[in-house]
Amino acid sequence: MAAYDYDLFVIGGGSGGVRAGRVAASLGKKVGIAEEYRYGGTCVIRGCVPKKLFVYASQYHEHFEDAAGFGWTVGESTFDWAKLVAAKDKEITRLEGLYRRGLENNGADIFDSRAELVDAHTVRITKTGQTVTAERIVIATGGVANQHSSLPGHEFCITSNEAFNLEVLPKSIVIAGGGYIAVEFANIFHGLGVETTLIYRGKEILSRFDHDMRQGLHKAMVEKGIKIVLTDVIEEVVKGKDGGLIARTKNGDSIAAGAVMLALGRDPNTKGLGLEAAGVRMNERGAIIVDDFSRTNVANIYALGDVTDRVQLTPVAIHEAMCFIETVYKNNPTSPDYDLIPTAVFSQPEIGTVGISEEEAIKRYAEIEVYRAEFRPMKATLSGRSERMIMKLLVDAESRKVVGAHILGHEAGEMAQIIGICLKAGATKDDFDRTMALHPSAAEELVTMYNPSYRVRNGERV
Ligand code: NDP
């Protein structure tokens, strides 16, 4: 008789957890998985996927405007928020079904319940009170939006969770934060006709990105009509007389809006999980501490994805899950590779990036070459839209390797994915130069920037 009920029990049915559970089950392991909300996790249910659908929705008014330059006359257009939310819900329900079926078809036991650790090998299914035992446990409970509970009036604010299901689209919104979520939602709401103000504590939005991307996007957003307030924070949110909200800021502004959204980062979802009972160590942020193989300090317990303090991205969680499978079930110790992760901000225009920023490259290399092009994309000539595309390659002068590629403009994310392969393969600037251009395209600019715009030697621009 088996010593445990399961070979593997996974807590959390998001990208990382489902992948680990499904693949382990496909290898013949007896797998149980528990999810307290909906299978698919943040990415599918209230993150990347519905966000991207909303991005598409928010772009139509520009498409309608642009059409005129190409000879089209578009009739009066209206937007129905409830219809969009319903269509989005239908799609994520379909995707959730696929996630569940993937688990079921491979023979995993699915628990629609929260699960908590009782000890290193025992999990309590809280809905029924039942306990199950497992040889190994994977914790993949993801993250939760930072509620900023020290902010007076935070209870009147929404986070991205609620933004996906608002009953009524507000006429105006204030969004706090300058990261991915704040910037993406500012563009979504603005595109859907909401008067939008972004308020960020730093000197420029998207602190971890290349300065050209940050400034270029800022300028484009302001030109579209989004208000961006920098070096300020909301200190209090109160209810206004008209039923709306007022955000009072540190610099003395009072901004009235129909809604206030907090996009101030996400915290690891570890509260009440029973980690103390099982002896699993966390860091000061409450993130589970893991080694290079996603193993916690308790030998049979692993943690994947946003519940650990690594890179908060869906493909990273999936990659960590696959490394876990290789290490534990295929006798092939594999640690996740975090080098050269392509990423996109689905703003309007989009940012696509892979590798390091100019600021980081200057710190890391004695001399870098910066290739930079800024131009009006072809579509904007007839549409008359005043938009600019920026492309930038950063090259280590000594090895000639391209160490950073940054794009602002349409389909920047799609391009970053492909450039990611080139950089991963170690492409040099000479490889880019000898690649034939594909004409007419925006991407051809990446292989036709023959002369550096400038060099930076020992921190000095030359
Ligand atoms: P980010 O970490 O990107 O941004 C958080 C923002 O909040 C930063 O601008 C930060 O400022 C600011 N902030 C944090 N604390 C405070 C505070 N106390 N007062 C004022 N400002 C504060 O987190 P997000 O919430 O935007 O997104 C969470 C994660 O989800 C991201 O890190 C990303 O990995 C992932 N994600 C990825 C997406 C994609 O791939 N397209 C889309 C959405 C999310 P500062 O910069 O100064 O620290």
PDB file of C-alpha atoms in Angstrom, residues 369 371 393 395 400 402 427-437 444-452:
ATOM      1  CA  GLU A 369      27.141  51.152 -28.828  1.00  0.00           C
ATOM      2  CA  TYR A 371      21.645  52.180 -32.170  1.00  0.00           C
ATOM      3  CA  LEU A 393      19.661  48.078 -29.901  1.00  0.00           C
ATOM      4  CA  VAL A 395      25.627  46.378 -28.177  1.00  0.00           C
ATOM      5  CA  ARG A 400      29.663  42.785 -30.407  1.00  0.00           C
ATOM      6  CA  VAL A 402      23.374  42.627 -28.696  1.00  0.00           C
ATOM      7  CA  ALA A 427      23.439  37.124 -31.894  1.00  0.00           C
ATOM      8  CA  THR A 428      25.954  39.890 -32.483  1.00  0.00           C
ATOM      9  CA  LYS A 429      25.282  43.219 -34.146  1.00  0.00           C
ATOM     10  CA  ASP A 430      27.046  41.811 -37.221  1.00  0.00           C
ATOM     11  CA  ASP A 431      24.406  39.051 -37.388  1.00  0.00           C
ATOM     12  CA  PHE A 432      21.717  41.730 -37.381  1.00  0.00           C
ATOM     13  CA  ASP A 433      23.613  43.663 -40.101  1.00  0.00           C
ATOM     14  CA  ARG A 434      23.894  40.690 -42.430  1.00  0.00           C
ATOM     15  CA  THR A 435      20.219  39.801 -42.091  1.00  0.00           C
ATOM     16  CA  MET A 436      18.192  40.880 -45.119  1.00  0.00           C
ATOM     17  CA  ALA A 437      15.562  43.511 -44.433  1.00  0.00           C
ATOM     18  CA  GLU A 444      13.313  46.104 -40.943  1.00  0.00           C
ATOM     19  CA  GLU A 445      14.655  49.065 -38.994  1.00  0.00           C
ATOM     20  CA  LEU A 446      16.193  46.542 -36.588  1.00  0.00           C
ATOM     21  CA  VAL A 447      18.531  45.262 -39.305  1.00  0.00           C
ATOM     22  CA  THR A 448      19.271  48.547 -41.063  1.00  0.00           C
ATOM     23  CA  MET A 449      20.709  50.657 -38.251  1.00  0.00           C
ATOM     24  CA  TYR A 450      24.292  50.329 -39.474  1.00  0.00           C
ATOM     25  CA  ASN A 451      25.974  53.154 -37.589  1.00  0.00           C
ATOM     26  CA  PRO A 452      25.721  53.706 -33.869  1.00  0.00           C
TER      27      PRO A 452
END
